[in-house]
Each structure stands twice: as C-alpha cells, then as structure tokens.
Amino acid sequence: MNSEALFEESLKYLVGGVNSPVRAFRGMGRTPFFTERASGCRLYTCDGKELIDLVCSWGPALFGHNNGHIKKAVAEALEKGTSFGTPSEGELKMAKLVCEMIPCAEKVRMTNSGTEATMSAVRLARGYTGRDRIVKFSGCYHGHVDSLLVKAGSGALTFGNPDSAGVPEALAKLTSVLPFNDLKAVEDLFSRCGNEIACVILEPYPANTGLLIPDSGYLAELRKICTKYGALLIFDEVITGFRIGPGGAQARDGVIPDLCALGKIIGGGLPVGAFCGKRKIMDNIAPLGKVYQAGTLSGNPLAMAAGAAALEKIRSENPYESLERKSAQVVKAALEAAIKKGIPLQAPQAGSLFSFFFNENPIKNCDDAMNSSRELYSKFFKLCLDSGLYLAPSPFEICFMSCAHSDSDVDKVSEIISDAISKI
Ligand SMILES: *Cc1c(COP(=O)(O)O)cnc(C)c1O
C-alpha cells in the first residue's frame, strides 16, 4: 500500500490516523507520508521516495536513524531479555552517565516518556515544598500533563485556563502562565504570591513554538528569584538535554536548576524519559520519601542499552561543534535566500536546533511566534518536501540537525531550502 492508502485505512482504526497529533500534517494541506524504514539522515517512504530528514524523530535521532553503534547495543541487550521487572545493571550505567553529564543531577529516576518525567518532577516539587501553585511559560510544552497543558490568557498575570478539554479548571487555576523572556512578569507574580509557588518549570531554550532564545541573563535571574522565594527551578531539557550540548542548556549557560526532566535523545530512539536533580530533593520520592512515582517498564533493559550507547557516543565524540556549524550553514543559506526574495524571515539557532519564522520582527516569546505567517510556512514545507527534504509539518516545531547529515547532505539541504524560499 502507498501512503495515501495506508492513511485512509489508518483513519478507520486510529484516531486521526495517527498516534500523536502533529504527525497528521493538519494545516499543511497534505496527507502524511508513511515511513517504511530510516537510515542515517534519510527516511524511505512507502511510496518509494527518499527524503533527507530534519525532524529526526522529533529530536532523538542525534546520530541519525538506525545508528550502528546503538543498534548493536540493543541487539546485545535483546539476547538477554526484553524486560525483567527487577533492578538491572543497565539502569545503573544509565544513571551514572546522567549524573556525570548533567550538572544538576545527583540522583535520577527513569521513566518511559518525557511527559512522565515532567509530571513527576512537578509532583516532587509540590511534595517537597508543600505548595500547590506552579509557574510555566506561554509556548513551553512539557508533554501532555494536565496541569501543564495550560497556555497564557491575554494578560501576562492571568491565572491559567485549560488548553485542552478534560483538564479540570480547578487544576489549571493552580498553574500561572507567564510570557517567556519577561522578567518583570515573574517578579510581579512572585511579589504577590511567591510563597505559594512550588516551582517554575520551563524549557530553557523553548523549542515547541519554533525556537525561542532566552535573553542574556534571563535564566540566571529566574534562578535567583526561585532561590529567594524557596520555589524549585525545573528545567525541562527533554529537547535541549543532549541537543544543545552534552550537559544541556544548564551547562551551556551555567544556570543550575533544582530538577531537570530529560527524554528524547536519552533513549537513543527508544521510549525513555528521566528526571534528575539534587539528592536532598530527589530522596523525597518513593521508596525513600512520600512522593509516589513508579513505572512497570521504567528502566527497561533495551531502552537503557540504547540510551547509554547514545550518551557514551556523545561523550566520546562531542559532536556539538560540528552540529552547530552545519546548522548555521543551513540557517545562513535560508536568510540569504529570504533577503534576495524580499520575504521576512527569522531563523533562530542554538546548537543543533533551529527554526524558521516568516516574520519581520525578532521572536522573543510565544505571541511573537504566533504572529508569523503560517501560510508561508506551509508553502515552504510543501516545496521542500517535493524536493526531497522533510521539515516539521508545523510552523511551530523546529528542525533538528544530526551527526548523520554529511557535509554534502548539508549542502543539499541548503540548496533545497534556498530554492524553496525563492519559489514561495
Ligand atoms: C517532547 C517533549 C516532552 C514530552 O515528551 P514525550 O516523550 O513526548 O512524552 C516534554 N517536554 C519537552 C520540552 C518536549 O519537547
């Protein structure tokens, strides 16, 4: 069956034909392609097409798809069994790697997804501080946790309304949503009710509204405010963790949170999440403490093998300079093409992450991002796809460079992107 037929059939059995909404390509005016296999930086579709992939499974494929080293580690683990339900050595190896690589990590708890990691980190923050209120930022995505599925209302200081049906308003009311990169909004809120706030959770480089870059000193100030009021600072580094540098944004910017959520890359392509942080906080989780958290398949041996192989590879190769250089090349080509064509484009970049906003003004927060042209992005997306380049099927997702993109792949990507911009 080709993608068209597979999608039609899937619509009968899977909600919207997919298992995660953005895969449905809604808003892009296309039906999604189905992938038959993936290797390196390429996806091979059920229609016999070969695509260069800048989505990289939404981040995990730092070393490209089906990397030989990671595949070998999984195959070796597979020989020994797929799940034990008891402690196993792979979990220890993984936890040690996380503690050695992530500055705030003194102890770790593995989960099966990033959503579980942020959910548990917030519960821990509430349990540890004995406070209920939490703060998040508009446009930051932390998985589909009830109390985190809340965006900003119009006023910067309005308390949250649920973003999704099914999230009780009573719960959403405990979540304050503030604009990103606006310290005054944070200071005002804390001066009103800082002693009720359990935690501030954020993506240090928000990467789910396109890419937002924190103003210089912003993260450090958040750290100070949290410390002053006894609220925990939680970095959601599910994307930035091993994408922006080996120690995440916290190492890159030298701002150490109390807790950190990890996911995506940490699984080397298998379903994994983790949260970690300071020992005295983490020790409040069961079985040592009163904050309950558990998982039947948490620390799964196949996932641990894949994740540890990826982290070891990161440590031995430190690929970030090369990832940054390749990403910068693509961004530069896009910006030059946009100037030539006379269309407004913003293309922020950090490490292996970058995104395209068709917008005249620099993007500092979610509102700025939302003011970008969706129509231009959708045209851009289709032109690239038709030329063999897969970008995220949403103007508010980002691009991920991988180690498997060779210099000639990067030249090709730059060429496709420049050409697409010239034809928009
Ligand atoms: C993807 C993502 C999550 C959720 O992770 P899942 O594994 O999809 O549950 C949480 N936070 C951020 C920043 C993410 O990008």
Short mmCIF file of C-alpha atoms and ligand atoms in Angstrom, two decimals:
data_model
loop_
_atom_site.label_atom_id
_atom_site.label_comp_id
_atom_site.label_asym_id
_atom_site.label_seq_id
_atom_site.Cartn_x
_atom_site.Cartn_y
_atom_site.Cartn_z
CA MET A 1 0.00 0.00 0.00
CA ASN A 2 1.17 3.56 -0.64
CA SER A 3 0.96 6.33 1.94
CA GLU A 4 -2.38 7.59 0.67
CA ALA A 5 -4.00 4.14 1.01
CA LEU A 6 -2.33 3.45 4.36
CA PHE A 7 -3.56 6.74 5.76
CA GLU A 8 -7.09 6.15 4.54
CA GLU A 9 -7.11 2.73 6.21
CA SER A 10 -5.48 4.13 9.37
CA LEU A 11 -8.23 6.72 9.70
CA LYS A 12 -10.65 3.85 10.33
CA TYR A 13 -8.68 2.40 13.22
CA LEU A 14 -6.52 5.14 14.69
CA VAL A 15 -7.85 8.48 15.85
CA GLY A 16 -6.99 10.90 13.08
CA GLY A 17 -4.95 8.10 11.54
CA VAL A 18 -2.06 8.74 13.94
CA ASN A 19 -0.75 8.14 17.45
CA SER A 20 0.46 11.71 18.01
CA PRO A 21 -1.47 14.65 16.55
CA VAL A 22 1.22 16.63 14.70
CA ARG A 23 2.03 13.59 12.55
CA ALA A 24 -1.32 14.06 10.78
CA PHE A 25 0.08 17.02 8.76
CA ARG A 26 -3.05 19.05 9.50
CA GLY A 27 -2.53 22.65 8.50
CA MET A 28 -0.01 21.63 5.83
CA GLY A 29 -2.70 20.67 3.30
CA ARG A 30 -1.21 17.23 2.69
CA THR A 31 -1.79 13.70 3.85
CA PRO A 32 1.20 12.39 5.78
CA PHE A 33 3.72 10.05 4.20
CA PHE A 34 4.31 6.68 5.83
CA THR A 35 7.89 5.71 6.54
CA GLU A 36 8.97 2.21 5.65
CA ARG A 37 12.49 2.46 7.02
CA ALA A 38 15.04 5.03 8.04
CA SER A 39 18.81 5.12 7.91
CA GLY A 40 21.29 7.89 8.67
CA CYS A 41 19.69 11.22 7.84
CA ARG A 42 17.21 9.68 5.43
CA LEU A 43 13.65 8.40 5.55
CA TYR A 44 12.44 5.95 2.93
CA THR A 45 8.71 6.23 2.39
CA CYS A 46 6.13 3.63 1.42
CA ASP A 47 5.86 5.49 -1.90
CA GLY A 48 9.45 4.67 -2.78
CA LYS A 49 10.63 8.21 -2.03
CA GLU A 50 13.87 9.09 -0.28
CA LEU A 51 13.80 12.15 1.99
CA ILE A 52 16.53 13.98 3.87
CA ASP A 53 15.13 14.26 7.39
CA LEU A 54 15.40 17.42 9.51
CA VAL A 55 12.87 16.17 12.07
CA CYS A 56 14.98 13.26 13.33
CA SER A 57 12.07 11.59 15.13
CA TRP A 58 11.45 14.97 16.85
CA GLY A 59 14.94 15.05 18.30
CA PRO A 60 16.05 11.59 19.44
CA ALA A 61 18.00 10.71 16.30
CA LEU A 62 21.07 12.78 17.24
CA PHE A 63 23.27 10.23 15.47
CA GLY A 64 20.81 9.74 12.65
CA HIS A 65 18.42 6.84 12.22
CA ASN A 66 19.33 3.27 13.00
CA ASN A 67 22.85 4.12 14.08
CA GLY A 68 25.08 1.04 14.01
CA HIS A 69 26.56 1.53 17.48
CA ILE A 70 23.15 1.96 19.15
CA LYS A 71 21.64 -0.89 17.13
CA LYS A 72 24.41 -3.22 18.29
CA ALA A 73 23.85 -2.28 21.94
CA VAL A 74 20.11 -3.01 21.61
CA ALA A 75 20.77 -6.31 19.85
CA GLU A 76 23.11 -7.40 22.64
CA ALA A 77 20.53 -6.46 25.29
CA LEU A 78 17.81 -8.26 23.35
CA GLU A 79 19.71 -11.51 23.70
CA LYS A 80 19.38 -11.24 27.48
CA GLY A 81 15.67 -10.41 27.65
CA THR A 82 13.25 -7.56 26.97
CA SER A 83 12.06 -6.76 30.50
CA PHE A 84 12.90 -8.05 33.95
CA GLY A 85 10.83 -6.10 36.47
CA THR A 86 13.83 -6.20 38.80
CA PRO A 87 16.82 -3.89 39.06
CA SER A 88 19.37 -4.47 36.32
CA GLU A 89 22.86 -3.20 35.65
CA GLY A 90 21.88 -1.17 32.58
CA GLU A 91 19.88 1.17 34.82
CA LEU A 92 22.93 1.88 36.97
CA LYS A 93 25.07 2.55 33.93
CA MET A 94 22.50 4.99 32.58
CA ALA A 95 22.05 6.78 35.91
CA LYS A 96 25.82 7.20 36.28
CA LEU A 97 26.08 8.68 32.79
CA VAL A 98 23.27 11.16 33.52
CA CYS A 99 24.84 12.18 36.84
CA GLU A 100 28.22 12.66 35.19
CA MET A 101 26.86 14.66 32.25
CA ILE A 102 24.01 16.80 33.62
CA PRO A 103 25.23 19.38 36.18
CA CYS A 104 22.16 19.34 38.49
CA ALA A 105 21.90 15.54 38.53
CA GLU A 106 22.91 13.88 41.78
CA LYS A 107 20.18 11.26 41.55
CA VAL A 108 17.99 10.04 38.71
CA ARG A 109 14.64 8.30 38.22
CA MET A 110 14.00 6.79 34.80
CA THR A 111 10.55 6.98 33.16
CA ASN A 112 9.12 5.88 29.81
CA SER A 113 8.44 9.30 28.31
CA GLY A 114 9.18 12.97 28.69
CA THR A 115 5.59 13.53 29.80
CA GLU A 116 6.05 11.22 32.77
CA ALA A 117 9.30 12.97 33.61
CA THR A 118 7.81 16.48 33.80
CA MET A 119 4.66 15.23 35.54
CA SER A 120 6.73 13.51 38.21
CA ALA A 121 9.13 16.44 38.60
CA VAL A 122 6.20 18.78 39.25
CA ARG A 123 4.67 16.35 41.75
CA LEU A 124 8.02 16.10 43.50
CA ALA A 125 8.32 19.90 43.62
CA ARG A 126 4.87 20.13 45.18
CA GLY A 127 5.58 17.34 47.64
CA TYR A 128 8.95 18.76 48.60
CA THR A 129 7.82 22.36 49.10
CA GLY A 130 4.32 21.61 50.41
CA ARG A 131 2.98 24.22 47.96
CA ASP A 132 0.42 23.77 45.16
CA ARG A 133 0.90 26.64 42.74
CA ILE A 134 3.22 26.23 39.75
CA VAL A 135 4.50 28.62 37.08
CA LYS A 136 5.05 27.86 33.42
CA PHE A 137 5.62 29.96 30.32
CA SER A 138 3.40 30.51 27.34
CA GLY A 139 4.51 28.36 24.44
CA CYS A 140 6.59 25.96 26.54
CA TYR A 141 5.46 22.38 26.02
CA HIS A 142 6.08 19.88 28.77
CA GLY A 143 4.22 16.88 27.42
CA HIS A 144 0.50 16.34 27.94
CA VAL A 145 0.44 16.61 31.72
CA ASP A 146 -2.92 18.02 32.91
CA SER A 147 -1.56 20.92 34.91
CA LEU A 148 0.98 21.80 32.22
CA LEU A 149 -1.48 21.86 29.31
CA VAL A 150 -2.23 25.46 30.06
CA LYS A 151 -1.24 28.42 27.95
CA ALA A 152 -1.36 32.13 28.71
CA GLY A 153 -4.53 34.10 28.77
CA SER A 154 -4.24 37.59 27.32
CA GLY A 155 -2.94 39.31 30.42
CA ALA A 156 0.55 38.37 31.48
CA LEU A 157 -0.51 37.69 35.03
CA THR A 158 -3.83 35.98 34.49
CA PHE A 159 -4.09 32.57 36.04
CA GLY A 160 -4.44 29.74 33.62
CA ASN A 161 -7.36 28.40 31.70
CA PRO A 162 -7.11 24.84 30.47
CA ASP A 163 -5.82 24.41 26.96
CA SER A 164 -7.37 21.02 26.41
CA ALA A 165 -10.83 19.66 27.14
CA GLY A 166 -10.66 17.31 30.09
CA VAL A 167 -8.29 19.39 32.18
CA PRO A 168 -10.25 20.49 35.27
CA GLU A 169 -10.34 24.23 35.72
CA ALA A 170 -9.59 23.74 39.39
CA LEU A 171 -6.28 22.18 38.42
CA ALA A 172 -5.49 24.71 35.69
CA LYS A 173 -6.07 27.52 38.21
CA LEU A 174 -3.00 26.33 40.10
CA THR A 175 -0.87 26.95 37.01
CA SER A 176 0.22 30.52 36.37
CA VAL A 177 1.28 31.13 32.80
CA LEU A 178 3.70 33.94 32.04
CA PRO A 179 5.26 35.24 28.82
CA PHE A 180 8.80 33.99 28.15
CA ASN A 181 11.69 36.48 28.34
CA ASP A 182 9.72 38.86 30.58
CA LEU A 183 11.40 39.06 33.98
CA LYS A 184 9.08 41.74 35.25
CA ALA A 185 6.11 39.40 34.87
CA VAL A 186 7.91 36.82 37.00
CA GLU A 187 8.94 39.38 39.63
CA ASP A 188 5.39 40.77 39.84
CA LEU A 189 3.87 37.33 40.29
CA PHE A 190 6.37 36.30 42.95
CA SER A 191 5.95 39.55 44.83
CA ARG A 192 2.22 38.80 45.01
CA CYS A 193 2.26 35.09 45.85
CA GLY A 194 5.86 33.84 45.73
CA ASN A 195 5.46 31.91 48.96
CA GLU A 196 2.72 29.76 47.43
CA ILE A 197 4.76 28.73 44.40
CA ALA A 198 6.16 25.19 44.36
CA CYS A 199 8.13 25.51 41.15
CA VAL A 200 8.88 27.34 37.95
CA ILE A 201 9.12 24.93 35.03
CA LEU A 202 10.47 25.94 31.65
CA GLU A 203 12.26 24.81 28.56
CA PRO A 204 15.44 26.89 28.91
CA TYR A 205 15.52 27.25 25.11
CA PRO A 206 11.83 26.76 24.27
CA ALA A 207 11.64 24.52 21.22
CA ASN A 208 7.93 23.84 20.86
CA THR A 209 6.81 27.21 19.46
CA GLY A 210 9.58 27.25 16.97
CA LEU A 211 12.84 28.04 18.73
CA LEU A 212 12.99 30.84 21.31
CA ILE A 213 16.32 32.06 22.65
CA PRO A 214 16.46 33.25 26.28
CA ASP A 215 17.64 36.83 26.71
CA SER A 216 21.10 37.15 28.19
CA GLY A 217 20.83 36.79 31.98
CA TYR A 218 17.19 35.66 31.89
CA LEU A 219 17.78 32.12 33.12
CA ALA A 220 20.17 33.32 35.84
CA GLU A 221 17.55 35.79 37.10
CA LEU A 222 14.89 33.07 37.22
CA ARG A 223 17.32 31.04 39.31
CA LYS A 224 17.74 33.95 41.74
CA ILE A 225 14.01 34.57 42.08
CA CYS A 226 13.27 30.89 42.74
CA THR A 227 16.01 30.68 45.36
CA LYS A 228 14.78 33.84 47.07
CA TYR A 229 11.23 32.51 47.44
CA GLY A 230 12.05 28.86 48.09
CA ALA A 231 10.46 27.68 44.83
CA LEU A 232 12.17 24.96 42.82
CA LEU A 233 13.51 25.73 39.36
CA ILE A 234 12.78 22.89 36.93
CA PHE A 235 14.43 22.84 33.52
CA ASP A 236 12.58 20.72 31.01
CA GLU A 237 15.57 19.62 28.94
CA VAL A 238 13.72 16.87 27.10
CA ILE A 239 14.92 18.52 23.88
CA THR A 240 17.86 20.66 24.96
CA GLY A 241 19.39 17.97 27.23
CA PHE A 242 21.70 16.39 24.73
CA ARG A 243 20.93 18.56 21.73
CA ILE A 244 22.36 21.92 22.72
CA GLY A 245 25.47 20.46 24.34
CA PRO A 246 26.44 17.40 26.35
CA GLY A 247 25.27 18.94 29.64
CA GLY A 248 22.18 20.60 28.24
CA ALA A 249 21.31 24.28 28.48
CA GLN A 250 22.27 24.26 32.18
CA ALA A 251 25.89 23.51 31.33
CA ARG A 252 25.89 25.80 28.32
CA ASP A 253 24.53 28.79 30.23
CA GLY A 254 25.88 27.93 33.68
CA VAL A 255 22.49 28.08 35.41
CA ILE A 256 21.81 25.05 37.57
CA PRO A 257 18.18 24.09 38.18
CA ASP A 258 16.94 22.06 41.16
CA LEU A 259 15.35 19.43 38.97
CA CYS A 260 15.62 18.55 35.32
CA ALA A 261 13.40 16.50 33.00
CA LEU A 262 15.04 14.53 30.19
CA GLY A 263 13.70 12.49 27.28
CA LYS A 264 14.00 12.03 23.53
CA ILE A 265 17.79 11.76 22.93
CA ILE A 266 18.30 9.99 26.25
CA GLY A 267 16.53 6.94 24.81
CA GLY A 268 18.69 6.68 21.70
CA GLY A 269 15.46 6.19 19.71
CA LEU A 270 13.60 4.00 22.22
CA PRO A 271 10.85 5.33 24.50
CA VAL A 272 12.57 6.81 27.55
CA GLY A 273 12.37 9.77 29.87
CA ALA A 274 14.08 10.64 33.14
CA PHE A 275 14.08 13.26 35.80
CA CYS A 276 17.01 14.09 37.98
CA GLY A 277 18.19 16.66 40.45
CA LYS A 278 19.67 17.45 43.79
CA ARG A 279 19.90 14.50 46.17
CA LYS A 280 18.06 16.13 49.04
CA ILE A 281 15.08 16.77 46.76
CA MET A 282 15.15 13.50 44.80
CA ASP A 283 15.26 11.48 48.03
CA ASN A 284 11.66 12.52 48.67
CA ILE A 285 10.50 10.04 46.03
CA ALA A 286 9.24 6.58 46.99
CA PRO A 287 10.64 4.27 48.33
CA LEU A 288 12.71 6.79 50.33
CA GLY A 289 10.12 9.53 50.58
CA LYS A 290 6.43 10.32 50.44
CA VAL A 291 6.14 11.39 46.79
CA TYR A 292 4.89 8.38 44.86
CA GLN A 293 6.24 7.62 41.41
CA ALA A 294 6.54 4.27 39.62
CA GLY A 295 6.67 2.54 36.24
CA THR A 296 6.28 -1.11 35.23
CA LEU A 297 8.64 -0.73 32.29
CA SER A 298 10.78 2.11 33.68
CA GLY A 299 14.48 1.39 33.23
CA ASN A 300 13.66 -1.14 30.52
CA PRO A 301 16.85 -3.01 29.54
CA LEU A 302 16.52 -2.39 25.79
CA ALA A 303 15.87 1.31 26.33
CA MET A 304 18.75 1.59 28.81
CA ALA A 305 21.10 -0.09 26.35
CA ALA A 306 20.09 2.25 23.52
CA GLY A 307 20.23 5.34 25.73
CA ALA A 308 23.56 4.51 27.33
CA ALA A 309 25.06 3.77 23.91
CA ALA A 310 23.90 7.20 22.70
CA LEU A 311 25.23 9.01 25.77
CA GLU A 312 28.58 7.23 25.59
CA LYS A 313 28.86 8.16 21.95
CA ILE A 314 28.11 11.78 22.84
CA ARG A 315 30.87 11.72 25.45
CA SER A 316 33.46 10.16 23.21
CA GLU A 317 32.68 12.20 20.09
CA ASN A 318 31.42 15.53 21.45
CA PRO A 319 29.70 16.30 18.13
CA TYR A 320 28.30 19.69 19.07
CA GLU A 321 30.74 21.95 17.26
CA SER A 322 30.10 20.15 14.03
CA LEU A 323 26.30 20.10 14.60
CA GLU A 324 26.36 23.82 15.31
CA ARG A 325 28.42 24.58 12.21
CA LYS A 326 26.14 22.52 9.94
CA SER A 327 23.01 24.11 11.42
CA ALA A 328 24.49 27.58 10.99
CA GLN A 329 25.21 26.86 7.34
CA VAL A 330 21.57 25.98 6.65
CA VAL A 331 20.28 28.99 8.57
CA LYS A 332 22.64 31.33 6.71
CA ALA A 333 21.55 29.97 3.35
CA ALA A 334 17.88 30.44 4.28
CA LEU A 335 18.37 34.00 5.49
CA GLU A 336 20.32 34.96 2.36
CA ALA A 337 17.63 33.48 0.14
CA ALA A 338 14.93 35.36 2.05
CA ILE A 339 16.74 38.68 1.64
CA LYS A 340 17.16 38.04 -2.05
CA LYS A 341 13.49 37.15 -2.41
CA GLY A 342 12.39 40.04 -0.19
CA ILE A 343 10.36 37.98 2.27
CA PRO A 344 10.66 38.43 6.02
CA LEU A 345 12.35 35.50 7.76
CA GLN A 346 13.67 34.92 11.27
CA ALA A 347 15.79 31.82 11.77
CA PRO A 348 16.98 31.44 15.37
CA GLN A 349 19.50 28.70 16.10
CA ALA A 350 21.10 27.11 19.15
CA GLY A 351 23.35 24.08 18.78
CA SER A 352 21.66 21.52 16.53
CA LEU A 353 18.27 23.27 16.85
CA PHE A 354 16.88 25.91 14.51
CA SER A 355 13.57 27.07 13.16
CA PHE A 356 12.01 29.24 10.50
CA PHE A 357 9.55 32.04 11.30
CA PHE A 358 8.17 34.01 8.40
CA ASN A 359 8.07 37.22 10.37
CA GLU A 360 9.59 40.71 10.10
CA ASN A 361 10.43 41.02 13.76
CA PRO A 362 12.72 39.06 16.06
CA ILE A 363 10.89 36.35 18.02
CA LYS A 364 11.17 36.69 21.77
CA ASN A 365 8.10 34.87 23.01
CA CYS A 366 5.09 32.80 22.07
CA ASP A 367 2.97 35.76 20.94
CA ASP A 368 5.71 36.86 18.52
CA ALA A 369 5.92 33.32 17.18
CA MET A 370 2.15 33.14 16.70
CA ASN A 371 2.29 36.32 14.62
CA SER A 372 4.40 34.58 11.98
CA SER A 373 2.87 33.58 8.66
CA ARG A 374 1.50 30.04 8.74
CA GLU A 375 0.62 30.30 5.07
CA LEU A 376 4.21 30.99 4.01
CA TYR A 377 5.47 28.17 6.21
CA SER A 378 3.02 25.73 4.71
CA LYS A 379 4.14 26.68 1.17
CA PHE A 380 7.77 26.39 2.25
CA PHE A 381 7.14 22.97 3.81
CA LYS A 382 5.49 21.62 0.64
CA LEU A 383 8.17 22.99 -1.68
CA CYS A 384 10.88 21.38 0.46
CA LEU A 385 9.03 18.08 0.72
CA ASP A 386 8.56 17.93 -3.04
CA SER A 387 12.31 18.46 -3.43
CA GLY A 388 13.17 15.64 -1.04
CA LEU A 389 13.56 17.45 2.30
CA TYR A 390 11.34 16.68 5.29
CA LEU A 391 10.81 19.63 7.65
CA ALA A 392 8.43 19.58 10.61
CA PRO A 393 4.81 19.72 9.39
CA SER A 394 4.04 22.72 11.61
CA PRO A 395 5.36 26.28 11.72
CA PHE A 396 5.75 25.90 15.50
CA GLU A 397 8.02 22.90 15.52
CA ILE A 398 11.74 23.07 14.92
CA CYS A 399 14.48 21.50 12.81
CA PHE A 400 17.00 19.01 14.23
CA MET A 401 20.43 18.54 12.66
CA SER A 402 22.03 15.13 13.17
CA CYS A 403 25.56 13.75 13.08
CA ALA A 404 24.48 11.64 10.11
CA HIS A 405 23.98 14.71 7.90
CA SER A 406 27.22 14.76 5.91
CA ASP A 407 28.66 17.97 4.51
CA SER A 408 27.23 17.11 1.13
CA ASP A 409 23.80 16.45 2.72
CA VAL A 410 24.03 19.85 4.37
CA ASP A 411 24.91 21.47 1.03
CA LYS A 412 21.90 19.74 -0.49
CA VAL A 413 19.62 20.86 2.36
CA SER A 414 20.84 24.45 2.00
CA GLU A 415 20.20 24.30 -1.73
CA ILE A 416 16.67 22.89 -1.35
CA ILE A 417 15.79 25.45 1.30
CA SER A 418 17.16 28.41 -0.71
CA ASP A 419 15.38 27.20 -3.79
CA ALA A 420 12.09 26.74 -1.90
CA ILE A 421 12.33 30.25 -0.47
CA SER A 422 12.95 31.68 -3.93
CA LYS A 423 9.76 29.99 -5.17
CA ILE A 424 7.42 30.85 -2.27
C1 LIG B 1 8.60 16.08 23.63
C2 LIG B 1 8.65 16.89 24.85
C3 LIG B 1 8.08 16.45 26.06
C4 LIG B 1 7.25 15.21 26.15
O1 LIG B 1 7.97 14.06 25.90
P1 LIG B 1 7.17 12.74 25.43
O2 LIG B 1 8.22 11.69 25.39
O3 LIG B 1 6.58 13.08 24.10
O4 LIG B 1 6.13 12.49 26.45
C5 LIG B 1 8.28 17.21 27.19
N1 LIG B 1 8.98 18.35 27.14
C6 LIG B 1 9.53 18.82 26.01
C7 LIG B 1 10.34 20.07 26.03
C8 LIG B 1 9.37 18.11 24.81
O5 LIG B 1 9.87 18.60 23.69
#
